[in-house]
Amino acid sequence: MSREMPTTYEPQNAEQRIYQYWLDEGVFAPEVDAGKEPFCIVIPPPNVTGVLHMGHALDVSIQDLLTRWHRMLGHAALWLPGTDHASIATQNVVEAQLGEEGLTRHELGRDKFIERVWQVKEEHQSHIREQLKRCGASLDWSRERFTLDEGYSRAVRQTFVRLYEEGLIYRGARMINWCPRCATSLSDLEVEHTDRAGHLWHIRYPAADGGAGVVVATTRPETMLGDTAVAVHPEDERYADLVGSTVILPLMERQIPVIGDDRVEMSFGTGAVKITPAHDPDDFEIAQRHDLPSVVVIGSDGTMTDAAGAYAAMDRYEARKAIVADLQQQGLLDSIEDYEHSVGRCSRCQTTVEPLVSVQWFVDVKPLAQVGLQAVRDAEVVFVPPRWEKVYCDWLENIRDWCISRQLWWGHPVPVWYCDDCGEQTCALDDPTECAHCGSANLTPDPDVLDTWFSSALWPFATLGWPDETADLDYFYPTSVLVTGYDIIYFWVARMVMMGKHIRRQRPFDTVFIHGLVRDEEGRKISKSLGNAIDPIELIETYGADAMRFALVQLITHGQDLTYSEDRILAARNFANKLWNAARFVIMNLDDDAEVVDLAHADLSLADRWILSRHAEALQLINDELSGFNLAQAADALYEHIWGEFCDWYIELCKPDLASDSNPDRKATVQTILRDVLSGILRALHPFMPFVTEEIWQILVPDAGSISVAEYPQADGAMLDADAERMMRVIQDVVSTVRNLRAVINLPPSQKADVTLRSGVALHDFLTSEVESIKHLSAIGELKVQDVSDDPPHNAIGDVTQAGVDVFVHTENIDIAEQVKRLEDEIAKLEKLNEQCRRKLDNADFVSKAPSVVVDLERRRLEENTANLEKLQQQAELMRGLLK
């Protein structure tokens, strides 16, 4: 025995040491090499103030798997790291810190505040870096980028200036989403809409001529102070006589017209709606069509403006209560009804968003959207799974202009300066010293910064050096794969495609691999607010990074959400331990001076031929699944091959040959097969479980360098042997049947049982030749092989294999009545559990209201219990037959 391995694998002691070894060896840093095919993934940059969550862990597991696989295929594989400055999120974090110190950003001042944010950025960035390393991410840290680094800032400014000069960026007054808490505009995608229970207030607007007037319905009575019209549908016969008349705006005593507009839904409320152009996007459009004035009654801080009259300076919700009370007092509140409606909230702070008319910077995205659509329709960019193409295309086909300015301090400044003398604006790559229009030196910079997603849209090419034409940009762009969740197809994916095609005239990536979100066992999104947040680092500390990664990959279901379960990670850790124990057995049974046998010309046993054939088929399947982005299927194939074939069958079958020195040639053949198959298994598994495979590899082949750059194994077609697989299945079925029958009679593993086999002529000699293998695998005492025409043995429980072999386990020393009672008790327990499942699934409320993941879990539980119940009932029937 040439090499020693510890009895157990302890990832906590190995992983950080192994990662440092990879860094020292430089295996993650590819060179530009015309002789190699490039492969590139740019990491979706985590927010610089964020912490790693399970979504990141899934992302990292997928991207690292693909990168390591391509690296082992011989490609120049680059996985480029970086972080995002995340304007709103980061500014909120620092403002919260200042709040704890009793300060505001305004008291600190803009320059000092920015200095503070940079300090926080440095602290958090190093933490994120370490978290990614703990996950085993094979990122090239020498190419790390940040969306506010000097080179990236040049890329952002150049993009803005170019789009500005092309007329695709403009400044104008538009209805935008405004967050009073963050004090900034938001794009439509930064607003989360959720249904909330509220009210529909029915308010009477008296006619100016003293008539009854009209009743309008609204969910926001505080905005009525800014009404400039009442609108009805032109075809609504109820109000045909009112169109063109005038009503009195309650509380403000202002006369406003009644207008007809097709936008009004006759079925909503009373069919008459208030028009508040300054505080509703639909009303804003109606007002433009009818040339209505706009009255702002809610300010940017969420309080009522002077235009709100008696309600000025009140908080918007305080004003709502006061307005409703005053309407009731004046007899103008006809009714209040409960009403569930959609409410927009800031995605960062969850404050209710206020629609406001504001002067902002916008991108005219329709021309960009057309090239983005064409890239997907022409299959330049391919979605996996393909159904997400429709989601992408539907959004781009209905896209609205993108508000890109934010009233924040942290971020890329809008590169525009306003002349204090002539009033014109100058947009420039470099900070100007004079007005481009009149030459004045009196310039004031735009105070806003750009939307984080504007800079993120440049990520695939700006990280590779653009606007400079670098060697990396020429070699690695377009990148190969983008891995991301479906929740940012609009935010990020679409915008990267638009910018890549417009700025670089090339797609940003070939493939978009979309995965689902990680949810808990009740189907809920994992979040701190729900108390179900999971820290991946804690899982790594407990189970190891390999176990977490493998479990997450196994859960991938092509764009569907993943149901997290710690049991899956525990199972993956057990798998790593199984591999370690198998490798330890193999390595302990290898001799340094042993002959390496040429297996193509060796005398191979059935088991030898079978494992070599299964190994070739497994490698073919794994490579095929990886090529099709079927990562979970590839993981399952590895699991089954390693545990279900190599460990459970071949290693057990070869133990007698290794234990004996009577046949050195046979022993050398087995050692060669074990070494070759283990080598292939380690290399095939490495992209999934990099740490444990590297640790074993260094012991198995200590002079071969890192497994990270070893060749990924390919199937050897010459080893495929259908006949060996067919005959081995006969043995496996016999052994499995013996084991099942032993379980029926509850025979402990330490107790050997006598077994009789009956078969036809075709299998009789074969089974006789494999008697020792069958006995070794089944804890059998005496094994007889009889002709199928022989009488079956007495006092035996039997079953038939798929190949038609009768298998009998003798029961002379078994208390049959006791075993029947045990099985009946287990059947009763399962029937009770099934009844509970059926009651839940027959409950319409449960099926309609519970999360779909929970309902599916209950259905699977019923299905599994039913299958187990049928099995137990069959076993009980077999046992009862022995009592007769």
PDB file of C-alpha atoms in Angstrom, residues 278-496:
ATOM      1  CA  ALA A 278     -49.897  65.286 -11.519  1.00  0.00           C
ATOM      2  CA  HIS A 279     -50.368  62.033  -9.596  1.00  0.00           C
ATOM      3  CA  ASP A 280     -51.483  59.254 -11.935  1.00  0.00           C
ATOM      4  CA  PRO A 281     -49.808  58.069 -15.157  1.00  0.00           C
ATOM      5  CA  ASP A 282     -53.098  57.319 -16.951  1.00  0.00           C
ATOM      6  CA  ASP A 283     -54.523  60.691 -15.887  1.00  0.00           C
ATOM      7  CA  PHE A 284     -51.334  62.360 -17.113  1.00  0.00           C
ATOM      8  CA  GLU A 285     -51.907  60.939 -20.614  1.00  0.00           C
ATOM      9  CA  ILE A 286     -55.609  61.870 -20.574  1.00  0.00           C
ATOM     10  CA  ALA A 287     -54.696  65.411 -19.514  1.00  0.00           C
ATOM     11  CA  GLN A 288     -52.299  65.747 -22.430  1.00  0.00           C
ATOM     12  CA  ARG A 289     -55.019  64.684 -24.870  1.00  0.00           C
ATOM     13  CA  HIS A 290     -57.511  67.193 -23.421  1.00  0.00           C
ATOM     14  CA  ASP A 291     -55.065  70.003 -22.631  1.00  0.00           C
ATOM     15  CA  LEU A 292     -55.837  69.926 -18.913  1.00  0.00           C
ATOM     16  CA  PRO A 293     -53.713  71.742 -16.323  1.00  0.00           C
ATOM     17  CA  SER A 294     -51.667  69.811 -13.747  1.00  0.00           C
ATOM     18  CA  VAL A 295     -51.837  70.616 -10.021  1.00  0.00           C
ATOM     19  CA  VAL A 296     -49.195  69.063  -7.745  1.00  0.00           C
ATOM     20  CA  VAL A 297     -50.662  68.445  -4.282  1.00  0.00           C
ATOM     21  CA  ILE A 298     -48.196  65.815  -2.979  1.00  0.00           C
ATOM     22  CA  GLY A 299     -44.542  66.777  -2.738  1.00  0.00           C
ATOM     23  CA  SER A 300     -41.409  64.684  -3.201  1.00  0.00           C
ATOM     24  CA  ASP A 301     -41.214  64.069   0.562  1.00  0.00           C
ATOM     25  CA  GLY A 302     -44.692  62.548   0.689  1.00  0.00           C
ATOM     26  CA  THR A 303     -46.327  65.557   2.344  1.00  0.00           C
ATOM     27  CA  MET A 304     -49.065  67.794   0.937  1.00  0.00           C
ATOM     28  CA  THR A 305     -47.959  70.935  -0.914  1.00  0.00           C
ATOM     29  CA  ASP A 306     -49.312  74.485  -0.558  1.00  0.00           C
ATOM     30  CA  ALA A 307     -51.640  73.686  -3.471  1.00  0.00           C
ATOM     31  CA  ALA A 308     -53.480  71.329  -1.084  1.00  0.00           C
ATOM     32  CA  GLY A 309     -54.889  74.338   0.761  1.00  0.00           C
ATOM     33  CA  ALA A 310     -56.001  73.525   4.308  1.00  0.00           C
ATOM     34  CA  TYR A 311     -54.209  70.169   4.144  1.00  0.00           C
ATOM     35  CA  ALA A 312     -50.772  71.605   3.289  1.00  0.00           C
ATOM     36  CA  ALA A 313     -47.772  70.085   5.156  1.00  0.00           C
ATOM     37  CA  MET A 314     -49.778  67.042   6.242  1.00  0.00           C
ATOM     38  CA  ASP A 315     -48.388  63.563   5.542  1.00  0.00           C
ATOM     39  CA  ARG A 316     -50.262  62.087   2.559  1.00  0.00           C
ATOM     40  CA  TYR A 317     -51.947  59.417   4.701  1.00  0.00           C
ATOM     41  CA  GLU A 318     -52.786  61.887   7.460  1.00  0.00           C
ATOM     42  CA  ALA A 319     -54.354  64.083   4.778  1.00  0.00           C
ATOM     43  CA  ARG A 320     -56.370  61.114   3.504  1.00  0.00           C
ATOM     44  CA  LYS A 321     -58.020  60.654   6.901  1.00  0.00           C
ATOM     45  CA  ALA A 322     -58.765  64.363   7.224  1.00  0.00           C
ATOM     46  CA  ILE A 323     -60.200  64.593   3.696  1.00  0.00           C
ATOM     47  CA  VAL A 324     -62.486  61.591   4.208  1.00  0.00           C
ATOM     48  CA  ALA A 325     -63.721  63.050   7.514  1.00  0.00           C
ATOM     49  CA  ASP A 326     -64.425  66.427   5.902  1.00  0.00           C
ATOM     50  CA  LEU A 327     -66.255  64.816   2.980  1.00  0.00           C
ATOM     51  CA  GLN A 328     -68.437  62.891   5.410  1.00  0.00           C
ATOM     52  CA  GLN A 329     -69.174  66.063   7.362  1.00  0.00           C
ATOM     53  CA  GLN A 330     -70.237  67.859   4.172  1.00  0.00           C
ATOM     54  CA  GLY A 331     -72.408  64.943   3.052  1.00  0.00           C
ATOM     55  CA  LEU A 332     -70.355  64.363  -0.082  1.00  0.00           C
ATOM     56  CA  LEU A 333     -69.113  60.853   0.726  1.00  0.00           C
ATOM     57  CA  ASP A 334     -71.766  58.592  -0.799  1.00  0.00           C
ATOM     58  CA  SER A 335     -70.245  55.267   0.305  1.00  0.00           C
ATOM     59  CA  ILE A 336     -67.095  53.325   1.154  1.00  0.00           C
ATOM     60  CA  GLU A 337     -66.523  49.780  -0.031  1.00  0.00           C
ATOM     61  CA  ASP A 338     -63.756  47.289   0.659  1.00  0.00           C
ATOM     62  CA  TYR A 339     -61.520  46.973  -2.357  1.00  0.00           C
ATOM     63  CA  GLU A 340     -58.346  45.021  -3.111  1.00  0.00           C
ATOM     64  CA  HIS A 341     -56.028  46.789  -5.492  1.00  0.00           C
ATOM     65  CA  SER A 342     -52.417  46.816  -6.660  1.00  0.00           C
ATOM     66  CA  VAL A 343     -50.042  49.100  -4.756  1.00  0.00           C
ATOM     67  CA  GLY A 344     -46.552  49.950  -6.012  1.00  0.00           C
ATOM     68  CA  ARG A 345     -43.703  49.837  -3.510  1.00  0.00           C
ATOM     69  CA  CYS A 346     -40.041  50.742  -3.794  1.00  0.00           C
ATOM     70  CA  SER A 347     -38.129  47.495  -4.320  1.00  0.00           C
ATOM     71  CA  ARG A 348     -35.386  48.717  -1.960  1.00  0.00           C
ATOM     72  CA  CYS A 349     -37.202  50.186   1.046  1.00  0.00           C
ATOM     73  CA  GLN A 350     -40.820  49.054   0.488  1.00  0.00           C
ATOM     74  CA  THR A 351     -42.179  52.618   0.768  1.00  0.00           C
ATOM     75  CA  THR A 352     -45.348  53.187  -1.265  1.00  0.00           C
ATOM     76  CA  VAL A 353     -44.297  54.848  -4.500  1.00  0.00           C
ATOM     77  CA  GLU A 354     -45.791  58.173  -5.506  1.00  0.00           C
ATOM     78  CA  PRO A 355     -46.430  58.889  -9.226  1.00  0.00           C
ATOM     79  CA  LEU A 356     -45.115  62.407  -9.853  1.00  0.00           C
ATOM     80  CA  VAL A 357     -44.419  64.575 -12.865  1.00  0.00           C
ATOM     81  CA  SER A 358     -40.715  65.351 -12.789  1.00  0.00           C
ATOM     82  CA  VAL A 359     -37.923  66.523 -15.061  1.00  0.00           C
ATOM     83  CA  GLN A 360     -35.660  63.511 -15.551  1.00  0.00           C
ATOM     84  CA  TRP A 361     -33.278  61.913 -18.041  1.00  0.00           C
ATOM     85  CA  PHE A 362     -34.755  59.196 -20.251  1.00  0.00           C
ATOM     86  CA  VAL A 363     -33.565  56.696 -22.851  1.00  0.00           C
ATOM     87  CA  ASP A 364     -35.705  56.363 -25.965  1.00  0.00           C
ATOM     88  CA  VAL A 365     -35.503  52.579 -25.906  1.00  0.00           C
ATOM     89  CA  LYS A 366     -37.789  51.638 -28.787  1.00  0.00           C
ATOM     90  CA  PRO A 367     -34.988  51.680 -31.423  1.00  0.00           C
ATOM     91  CA  LEU A 368     -32.753  49.708 -29.046  1.00  0.00           C
ATOM     92  CA  ALA A 369     -35.572  47.270 -28.307  1.00  0.00           C
ATOM     93  CA  GLN A 370     -35.872  46.425 -31.997  1.00  0.00           C
ATOM     94  CA  VAL A 371     -32.243  45.256 -32.220  1.00  0.00           C
ATOM     95  CA  GLY A 372     -32.691  43.403 -28.927  1.00  0.00           C
ATOM     96  CA  LEU A 373     -35.720  41.586 -30.312  1.00  0.00           C
ATOM     97  CA  GLN A 374     -33.987  40.755 -33.570  1.00  0.00           C
ATOM     98  CA  ALA A 375     -31.003  39.229 -31.747  1.00  0.00           C
ATOM     99  CA  VAL A 376     -33.280  36.669 -30.104  1.00  0.00           C
ATOM    100  CA  ARG A 377     -35.539  36.104 -33.088  1.00  0.00           C
ATOM    101  CA  ASP A 378     -32.472  35.407 -35.239  1.00  0.00           C
ATOM    102  CA  ALA A 379     -31.134  33.023 -32.553  1.00  0.00           C
ATOM    103  CA  GLU A 380     -27.997  35.092 -32.033  1.00  0.00           C
ATOM    104  CA  VAL A 381     -28.921  34.923 -28.361  1.00  0.00           C
ATOM    105  CA  VAL A 382     -30.530  31.658 -27.228  1.00  0.00           C
ATOM    106  CA  PHE A 383     -32.509  31.193 -24.016  1.00  0.00           C
ATOM    107  CA  VAL A 384     -32.316  27.963 -22.030  1.00  0.00           C
ATOM    108  CA  PRO A 385     -35.049  26.934 -21.436  1.00  0.00           C
ATOM    109  CA  PRO A 386     -36.524  28.501 -24.605  1.00  0.00           C
ATOM    110  CA  ARG A 387     -39.876  29.466 -23.059  1.00  0.00           C
ATOM    111  CA  TRP A 388     -38.226  32.520 -21.475  1.00  0.00           C
ATOM    112  CA  GLU A 389     -37.765  34.010 -24.952  1.00  0.00           C
ATOM    113  CA  LYS A 390     -41.465  34.896 -24.972  1.00  0.00           C
ATOM    114  CA  VAL A 391     -41.170  36.722 -21.646  1.00  0.00           C
ATOM    115  CA  TYR A 392     -38.205  38.656 -22.999  1.00  0.00           C
ATOM    116  CA  CYS A 393     -39.880  39.501 -26.304  1.00  0.00           C
ATOM    117  CA  ASP A 394     -43.234  40.468 -24.760  1.00  0.00           C
ATOM    118  CA  TRP A 395     -41.521  43.039 -22.565  1.00  0.00           C
ATOM    119  CA  LEU A 396     -39.434  44.539 -25.355  1.00  0.00           C
ATOM    120  CA  GLU A 397     -42.450  44.752 -27.656  1.00  0.00           C
ATOM    121  CA  ASN A 398     -44.302  46.851 -25.067  1.00  0.00           C
ATOM    122  CA  ILE A 399     -41.370  48.771 -23.631  1.00  0.00           C
ATOM    123  CA  ARG A 400     -41.654  52.364 -22.432  1.00  0.00           C
ATOM    124  CA  ASP A 401     -38.924  54.982 -22.278  1.00  0.00           C
ATOM    125  CA  TRP A 402     -36.465  54.273 -19.483  1.00  0.00           C
ATOM    126  CA  CYS A 403     -35.985  56.848 -16.727  1.00  0.00           C
ATOM    127  CA  ILE A 404     -32.240  56.694 -16.011  1.00  0.00           C
ATOM    128  CA  SER A 405     -31.642  59.627 -13.637  1.00  0.00           C
ATOM    129  CA  ARG A 406     -31.666  59.160  -9.884  1.00  0.00           C
ATOM    130  CA  GLN A 407     -31.673  61.840  -7.205  1.00  0.00           C
ATOM    131  CA  LEU A 408     -28.851  60.190  -5.296  1.00  0.00           C
ATOM    132  CA  TRP A 409     -25.236  60.980  -4.475  1.00  0.00           C
ATOM    133  CA  TRP A 410     -23.651  57.548  -4.930  1.00  0.00           C
ATOM    134  CA  GLY A 411     -23.298  56.458  -8.521  1.00  0.00           C
ATOM    135  CA  HIS A 412     -22.201  57.547 -11.975  1.00  0.00           C
ATOM    136  CA  PRO A 413     -22.862  61.289 -12.347  1.00  0.00           C
ATOM    137  CA  VAL A 414     -24.961  62.395 -15.301  1.00  0.00           C
ATOM    138  CA  PRO A 415     -22.262  63.864 -17.609  1.00  0.00           C
ATOM    139  CA  VAL A 416     -24.160  67.045 -18.372  1.00  0.00           C
ATOM    140  CA  TRP A 417     -23.431  70.651 -17.339  1.00  0.00           C
ATOM    141  CA  TYR A 418     -25.834  73.594 -17.448  1.00  0.00           C
ATOM    142  CA  CYS A 419     -24.677  77.051 -18.481  1.00  0.00           C
ATOM    143  CA  ASP A 420     -25.612  79.707 -15.931  1.00  0.00           C
ATOM    144  CA  ASP A 421     -25.478  82.359 -18.663  1.00  0.00           C
ATOM    145  CA  CYS A 422     -27.176  81.001 -21.782  1.00  0.00           C
ATOM    146  CA  GLY A 423     -29.135  78.173 -20.134  1.00  0.00           C
ATOM    147  CA  GLU A 424     -27.964  75.532 -22.613  1.00  0.00           C
ATOM    148  CA  GLN A 425     -26.606  72.121 -21.603  1.00  0.00           C
ATOM    149  CA  THR A 426     -23.256  70.561 -22.477  1.00  0.00           C
ATOM    150  CA  CYS A 427     -22.775  66.774 -22.596  1.00  0.00           C
ATOM    151  CA  ALA A 428     -19.130  65.728 -22.746  1.00  0.00           C
ATOM    152  CA  LEU A 429     -16.733  62.826 -22.228  1.00  0.00           C
ATOM    153  CA  ASP A 430     -14.410  65.004 -20.152  1.00  0.00           C
ATOM    154  CA  ASP A 431     -15.459  67.613 -17.632  1.00  0.00           C
ATOM    155  CA  PRO A 432     -15.839  70.824 -19.691  1.00  0.00           C
ATOM    156  CA  THR A 433     -14.279  74.150 -18.719  1.00  0.00           C
ATOM    157  CA  GLU A 434     -16.666  76.203 -20.829  1.00  0.00           C
ATOM    158  CA  CYS A 435     -20.151  76.059 -22.310  1.00  0.00           C
ATOM    159  CA  ALA A 436     -20.216  74.348 -25.707  1.00  0.00           C
ATOM    160  CA  HIS A 437     -22.773  76.926 -26.890  1.00  0.00           C
ATOM    161  CA  CYS A 438     -21.632  80.343 -25.632  1.00  0.00           C
ATOM    162  CA  GLY A 439     -18.151  79.722 -24.187  1.00  0.00           C
ATOM    163  CA  SER A 440     -19.090  80.796 -20.670  1.00  0.00           C
ATOM    164  CA  ALA A 441     -17.116  79.266 -17.831  1.00  0.00           C
ATOM    165  CA  ASN A 442     -20.125  79.454 -15.494  1.00  0.00           C
ATOM    166  CA  LEU A 443     -21.209  75.831 -15.575  1.00  0.00           C
ATOM    167  CA  THR A 444     -23.240  73.856 -13.053  1.00  0.00           C
ATOM    168  CA  PRO A 445     -23.059  70.031 -13.165  1.00  0.00           C
ATOM    169  CA  ASP A 446     -26.235  67.990 -13.195  1.00  0.00           C
ATOM    170  CA  PRO A 447     -26.748  66.859  -9.581  1.00  0.00           C
ATOM    171  CA  ASP A 448     -28.199  63.430 -10.441  1.00  0.00           C
ATOM    172  CA  VAL A 449     -26.588  60.039 -10.899  1.00  0.00           C
ATOM    173  CA  LEU A 450     -27.474  57.290 -13.351  1.00  0.00           C
ATOM    174  CA  ASP A 451     -29.670  54.273 -12.685  1.00  0.00           C
ATOM    175  CA  THR A 452     -27.516  51.354 -11.552  1.00  0.00           C
ATOM    176  CA  TRP A 453     -28.957  49.224 -14.350  1.00  0.00           C
ATOM    177  CA  PHE A 454     -27.667  51.684 -16.965  1.00  0.00           C
ATOM    178  CA  SER A 455     -24.078  50.905 -15.991  1.00  0.00           C
ATOM    179  CA  SER A 456     -24.848  47.201 -15.445  1.00  0.00           C
ATOM    180  CA  ALA A 457     -26.156  46.976 -19.015  1.00  0.00           C
ATOM    181  CA  LEU A 458     -22.571  47.416 -20.235  1.00  0.00           C
ATOM    182  CA  TRP A 459     -21.145  44.643 -18.018  1.00  0.00           C
ATOM    183  CA  PRO A 460     -20.243  41.988 -20.660  1.00  0.00           C
ATOM    184  CA  PHE A 461     -18.020  44.302 -22.733  1.00  0.00           C
ATOM    185  CA  ALA A 462     -17.003  47.032 -20.267  1.00  0.00           C
ATOM    186  CA  THR A 463     -15.480  44.411 -17.953  1.00  0.00           C
ATOM    187  CA  LEU A 464     -13.301  43.189 -20.832  1.00  0.00           C
ATOM    188  CA  GLY A 465     -11.770  46.624 -21.367  1.00  0.00           C
ATOM    189  CA  TRP A 466     -14.147  48.650 -23.548  1.00  0.00           C
ATOM    190  CA  PRO A 467     -14.006  51.496 -24.562  1.00  0.00           C
ATOM    191  CA  ASP A 468     -10.407  50.407 -25.212  1.00  0.00           C
ATOM    192  CA  GLU A 469      -9.983  47.687 -27.833  1.00  0.00           C
ATOM    193  CA  THR A 470      -8.165  45.257 -25.551  1.00  0.00           C
ATOM    194  CA  ALA A 471      -6.881  41.760 -26.269  1.00  0.00           C
ATOM    195  CA  ASP A 472      -9.413  40.374 -23.778  1.00  0.00           C
ATOM    196  CA  LEU A 473     -12.287  42.161 -25.512  1.00  0.00           C
ATOM    197  CA  ASP A 474     -11.213  40.860 -28.915  1.00  0.00           C
ATOM    198  CA  TYR A 475     -10.746  37.282 -27.660  1.00  0.00           C
ATOM    199  CA  PHE A 476     -13.504  36.739 -25.102  1.00  0.00           C
ATOM    200  CA  TYR A 477     -16.338  38.895 -26.503  1.00  0.00           C
ATOM    201  CA  PRO A 478     -19.082  37.977 -27.228  1.00  0.00           C
ATOM    202  CA  THR A 479     -19.110  36.006 -23.993  1.00  0.00           C
ATOM    203  CA  SER A 480     -20.367  32.441 -23.950  1.00  0.00           C
ATOM    204  CA  VAL A 481     -23.064  32.086 -21.312  1.00  0.00           C
ATOM    205  CA  LEU A 482     -25.010  34.332 -18.974  1.00  0.00           C
ATOM    206  CA  VAL A 483     -26.383  32.557 -15.901  1.00  0.00           C
ATOM    207  CA  THR A 484     -29.148  34.363 -14.049  1.00  0.00           C
ATOM    208  CA  GLY A 485     -32.568  34.068 -12.441  1.00  0.00           C
ATOM    209  CA  TYR A 486     -35.742  34.819 -14.361  1.00  0.00           C
ATOM    210  CA  ASP A 487     -36.493  37.766 -12.057  1.00  0.00           C
ATOM    211  CA  ILE A 488     -34.001  40.061 -13.813  1.00  0.00           C
ATOM    212  CA  ILE A 489     -34.707  39.251 -17.458  1.00  0.00           C
ATOM    213  CA  TYR A 490     -36.175  42.762 -17.786  1.00  0.00           C
ATOM    214  CA  PHE A 491     -33.842  44.587 -15.409  1.00  0.00           C
ATOM    215  CA  TRP A 492     -30.636  43.264 -16.847  1.00  0.00           C
ATOM    216  CA  VAL A 493     -30.705  40.647 -19.592  1.00  0.00           C
ATOM    217  CA  ALA A 494     -32.753  42.667 -22.075  1.00  0.00           C
ATOM    218  CA  ARG A 495     -30.746  45.810 -21.431  1.00  0.00           C
ATOM    219  CA  MET A 496     -27.432  44.019 -21.920  1.00  0.00           C
TER     220      MET A 496
END
